[in-house]
Amino acid sequence: LPLDEIALLFIENVGNLVCPANFNLGSDLNVVIASVPEGHDKPYKYPGMFAVADVVLLNKADLIDVFEFDVDYFRRGLEMVNADASLFVLSCRSGEGADAWVTWLAEQMA
C-alpha cells in the first residue's frame, strides 16, 4: 500500500468496542461510530474505546425517538471519559449532521 500517496484512509475495527482500543495502528485520528439502536449507555459500558476517540459519530439520529435514546445521557458519558472528543449526531439516511462532520474532518486534514 503506497501510504505516502494516500490522503485519507479509514481502518475499520473488528466490530466490537472492547478490543480495538488496545492496539495502536499509527492513526492520526480515532473515530468511534455509535448507533442509536445500540443504546445510549455505550460510553459507560465501553469507556476504553471512547477514551481514545478524537471524534464520536452518533448515527441513526432519525431513530432517536423510536428508541427513546437519551442524547444528553450519552453525551455526559462521553464527557466523563473524554471531554476532548467531538460529538456529531447524524443520520446517514437523511444526511442530518453530515455536513458538520465532513467539515470537521476536512479541517483536521488541512
Coordinates of N, CA and C in Angstrom, one line a residue:
L1 N 0.8 -1.2 0.0 CA 0.0 0.0 0.0 C 0.9 1.2 0.0
P2 N 0.8 2.1 -1.0 CA 1.6 3.3 -1.1 C 1.1 4.4 -0.1
L3 N 1.4 4.3 1.2 CA 0.8 5.2 2.2 C 1.1 6.6 1.9
D4 N 2.3 6.9 1.3 CA 2.6 8.3 1.1 C 1.7 9.0 0.1
E5 N 1.0 8.2 -0.7 CA 0.1 8.7 -1.7 C -1.3 8.8 -1.3
I6 N -1.6 8.4 -0.1 CA -3.0 8.3 0.4 C -3.2 9.5 1.4
A7 N -4.2 10.3 1.1 CA -4.6 11.4 1.9 C -5.5 11.1 3.1
L8 N -6.4 10.1 2.8 CA -7.3 9.7 3.8 C -7.5 8.2 3.7
L9 N -7.4 7.5 4.9 CA -7.5 6.1 4.9 C -8.4 5.7 6.1
F10 N -9.4 5.0 6.0 CA -10.3 4.5 7.1 C -9.9 3.1 7.4
I11 N -9.7 2.8 8.6 CA -9.4 1.4 9.1 C -10.5 1.0 10.0
E12 N -11.3 0.0 9.6 CA -12.4 -0.4 10.4 C -12.0 -1.5 11.3
N13 N -12.5 -1.4 12.6 CA -12.1 -2.5 13.5 C -12.9 -3.7 13.3
V14 N -12.8 -4.7 14.2 CA -13.4 -6.0 14.1 C -14.9 -5.9 14.4
G15 N -15.4 -4.8 14.8 CA -16.8 -4.6 15.0 C -17.3 -4.6 16.5
N16 N -16.3 -4.7 17.4 CA -16.7 -4.5 18.8 C -16.0 -3.4 19.4
L17 N -16.5 -2.9 20.6 CA -16.0 -1.7 21.2 C -15.0 -2.0 22.3
V18 N -14.6 -3.3 22.5 CA -13.7 -3.6 23.6 C -12.2 -3.7 23.1
C19 N -11.9 -4.6 22.2 CA -10.6 -4.9 21.8 C -9.8 -3.8 21.0
P20 N -10.4 -3.1 20.1 CA -9.6 -2.2 19.2 C -8.9 -1.1 19.9
A21 N -9.4 -0.6 21.0 CA -8.7 0.5 21.7 C -7.3 0.1 22.2
N22 N -7.1 -1.2 22.4 CA -5.8 -1.6 22.9 C -4.7 -1.7 21.9
F23 N -4.9 -1.4 20.7 CA -3.9 -1.5 19.6 C -3.7 -0.2 19.0
N24 N -2.4 0.2 18.9 CA -2.0 1.4 18.2 C -1.8 1.0 16.7
L25 N -2.6 1.6 15.8 CA -2.5 1.3 14.4 C -1.7 2.4 13.7
G26 N -1.2 3.4 14.4 CA -0.5 4.5 13.8 C -1.4 5.5 13.2
S27 N -2.6 5.6 13.6 CA -3.6 6.5 13.0 C -3.4 7.9 13.6
D28 N -3.8 8.9 12.8 CA -3.7 10.3 13.2 C -5.0 10.7 14.0
L29 N -6.1 10.1 13.7 CA -7.3 10.3 14.4 C -8.1 9.0 14.7
N30 N -8.8 9.0 15.8 CA -9.6 7.8 16.1 C -11.1 8.2 16.1
V31 N -11.9 7.6 15.3 CA -13.3 7.9 15.1 C -14.1 6.7 15.7
V32 N -15.0 6.9 16.6 CA -15.9 5.9 17.1 C -17.3 6.2 16.5
I33 N -17.9 5.2 15.9 CA -19.2 5.3 15.4 C -20.2 4.5 16.3
A34 N -21.1 5.2 16.9 CA -22.1 4.6 17.7 C -23.4 4.7 17.0
S35 N -24.3 3.8 17.3 CA -25.6 3.8 16.6 C -26.7 3.8 17.6
V36 N -27.7 4.7 17.4 CA -28.8 4.9 18.3 C -29.4 3.5 18.7
P37 N -29.7 2.6 17.8 CA -30.3 1.3 18.3 C -29.5 0.5 19.3
E38 N -28.2 0.8 19.3 CA -27.3 0.1 20.2 C -27.4 0.5 21.7
G39 N -28.1 1.7 21.9 CA -28.3 2.2 23.2 C -27.4 3.3 23.6
H40 N -28.0 4.2 24.5 CA -27.3 5.4 25.0 C -26.3 5.1 26.1
D41 N -26.1 3.9 26.4 CA -25.1 3.5 27.5 C -23.7 3.2 27.1
K42 N -23.5 3.2 25.8 CA -22.2 2.7 25.2 C -21.0 3.4 25.9
P43 N -20.9 4.7 26.1 CA -19.7 5.3 26.7 C -19.5 4.8 28.1
Y44 N -20.5 4.4 28.8 CA -20.4 3.9 30.2 C -19.9 2.4 30.1
K45 N -20.4 1.6 29.2 CA -20.1 0.2 29.1 C -18.7 0.0 28.5
Y46 N -18.3 0.8 27.6 CA -17.0 0.7 26.9 C -16.2 1.9 26.9
P47 N -15.8 2.4 28.1 CA -15.1 3.6 28.3 C -13.7 3.6 27.6
G48 N -13.1 2.5 27.5 CA -11.8 2.5 26.8 C -11.8 3.0 25.4
M49 N -12.8 2.5 24.6 CA -12.9 2.9 23.2 C -13.2 4.4 23.1
F50 N -14.1 4.9 23.9 CA -14.4 6.3 23.9 C -13.3 7.2 24.4
A51 N -12.5 6.7 25.3 CA -11.4 7.5 25.9 C -10.4 7.8 24.9
V52 N -10.2 7.0 23.9 CA -9.2 7.2 22.8 C -9.7 7.9 21.6
A53 N -11.0 8.2 21.6 CA -11.6 8.8 20.4 C -11.3 10.3 20.3
D54 N -11.0 10.7 19.1 CA -10.9 12.1 18.8 C -12.3 12.7 18.4
V55 N -13.1 11.8 17.9 CA -14.5 12.2 17.5 C -15.4 11.0 17.6
V56 N -16.6 11.3 18.0 CA -17.6 10.3 18.1 C -18.8 10.6 17.1
L57 N -19.2 9.7 16.3 CA -20.3 9.9 15.4 C -21.4 9.1 16.0
L58 N -22.5 9.7 16.3 CA -23.7 9.1 16.8 C -24.7 9.0 15.6
N59 N -24.7 7.8 15.0 CA -25.5 7.6 13.7 C -26.9 7.1 14.0
K60 N -27.8 7.3 13.0 CA -29.2 6.9 13.0 C -30.0 7.8 13.9
A61 N -29.7 9.1 13.8 CA -30.4 10.1 14.6 C -31.9 10.1 14.3
D62 N -32.2 9.7 13.1 CA -33.7 9.6 12.7 C -34.4 8.6 13.6
L63 N -33.7 7.8 14.4 CA -34.4 6.8 15.2 C -34.3 7.1 16.7
I64 N -33.9 8.3 17.0 CA -33.8 8.7 18.5 C -35.1 8.6 19.2
D65 N -36.2 9.1 18.6 CA -37.5 9.0 19.3 C -38.0 7.5 19.4
V66 N -37.8 6.8 18.3 CA -38.2 5.4 18.3 C -37.6 4.6 19.4
F67 N -36.3 4.8 19.7 CA -35.6 4.0 20.7 C -35.5 4.7 22.0
E68 N -36.2 5.9 22.1 CA -36.1 6.7 23.4 C -34.7 6.9 23.8
F69 N -33.8 7.2 22.8 CA -32.4 7.4 23.0 C -32.2 8.7 23.7
D70 N -31.5 8.7 24.8 CA -31.2 9.9 25.6 C -29.8 10.5 25.2
V71 N -29.8 11.5 24.3 CA -28.6 12.0 23.7 C -27.8 12.7 24.8
D72 N -28.5 13.4 25.8 CA -27.8 14.0 26.9 C -27.0 13.0 27.8
Y73 N -27.7 11.9 28.0 CA -27.1 10.9 28.8 C -25.8 10.3 28.1
F74 N -25.9 10.1 26.8 CA -24.8 9.6 26.0 C -23.7 10.6 26.0
R75 N -24.0 11.9 25.9 CA -23.0 13.0 25.9 C -22.3 13.1 27.2
R76 N -23.1 13.0 28.3 CA -22.5 13.0 29.6 C -21.5 11.9 29.8
G77 N -21.9 10.7 29.4 CA -21.0 9.5 29.5 C -19.7 9.8 28.7
L78 N -19.8 10.3 27.5 CA -18.7 10.6 26.7 C -17.8 11.6 27.4
E79 N -18.4 12.7 27.9 CA -17.6 13.7 28.6 C -16.9 13.2 29.8
M80 N -17.5 12.2 30.5 CA -16.8 11.6 31.7 C -15.5 10.9 31.3
V81 N -15.5 10.3 30.2 CA -14.3 9.5 29.8 C -13.4 10.3 28.9
N82 N -13.9 11.3 28.2 CA -13.1 12.0 27.2 C -13.8 13.3 26.9
A83 N -13.5 14.3 27.7 CA -14.1 15.7 27.5 C -13.6 16.3 26.2
D84 N -12.5 15.9 25.6 CA -12.0 16.5 24.4 C -12.5 16.0 23.1
A85 N -13.3 14.9 23.2 CA -13.8 14.3 21.9 C -14.9 15.1 21.4
S86 N -14.9 15.3 20.1 CA -16.1 16.0 19.4 C -17.2 15.0 19.2
L87 N -18.4 15.4 19.3 CA -19.5 14.6 19.1 C -20.4 15.1 17.9
F88 N -20.7 14.3 17.0 CA -21.6 14.7 15.9 C -22.8 13.7 15.9
V89 N -24.0 14.3 15.9 CA -25.2 13.5 15.9 C -25.6 13.5 14.4
L90 N -25.7 12.4 13.8 CA -26.1 12.4 12.3 C -26.9 11.3 11.9
S91 N -27.5 11.4 10.8 CA -28.3 10.4 10.2 C -27.8 10.2 8.7
C92 N -27.3 9.0 8.4 CA -26.8 8.7 7.1 C -28.0 8.6 6.2
R93 N -29.2 8.3 6.7 CA -30.4 8.2 5.9 C -30.9 9.5 5.4
S94 N -30.9 10.5 6.3 CA -31.4 11.9 5.9 C -30.3 12.8 5.6
G95 N -29.1 12.5 6.0 CA -28.0 13.5 5.8 C -27.8 14.5 6.9
E96 N -28.7 14.4 7.9 CA -28.6 15.3 9.1 C -27.2 15.2 9.7
G97 N -26.5 16.3 9.9 CA -25.3 16.3 10.6 C -24.1 16.0 9.8
A98 N -24.3 15.5 8.6 CA -23.2 15.0 7.7 C -22.3 16.2 7.3
D99 N -22.8 17.3 7.0 CA -22.0 18.5 6.6 C -21.1 18.9 7.7
A100 N -21.6 18.9 8.9 CA -20.7 19.3 10.1 C -19.6 18.3 10.3
W101 N -19.9 17.1 10.1 CA -18.9 16.0 10.3 C -17.8 16.1 9.2
V102 N -18.2 16.3 7.9 CA -17.3 16.4 6.8 C -16.4 17.6 6.9
T103 N -17.1 18.7 7.4 CA -16.3 20.0 7.6 C -15.2 19.8 8.6
W104 N -15.6 19.2 9.7 CA -14.7 18.9 10.8 C -13.5 18.1 10.3
L105 N -13.8 17.0 9.6 CA -12.8 16.1 9.1 C -11.8 16.9 8.1
A106 N -12.4 17.7 7.2 CA -11.6 18.5 6.3 C -10.7 19.4 7.1
E107 N -11.2 20.0 8.1 CA -10.3 20.9 8.9 C -9.2 20.2 9.6
Q108 N -9.4 18.9 10.0 CA -8.4 18.1 10.7 C -7.3 17.8 9.6
M109 N -7.7 17.6 8.4 CA -6.8 17.2 7.3 C -6.0 18.4 6.8
A110 N -6.4 19.6 7.1 CA -5.8 20.8 6.5 C -4.4 21.1 7.1

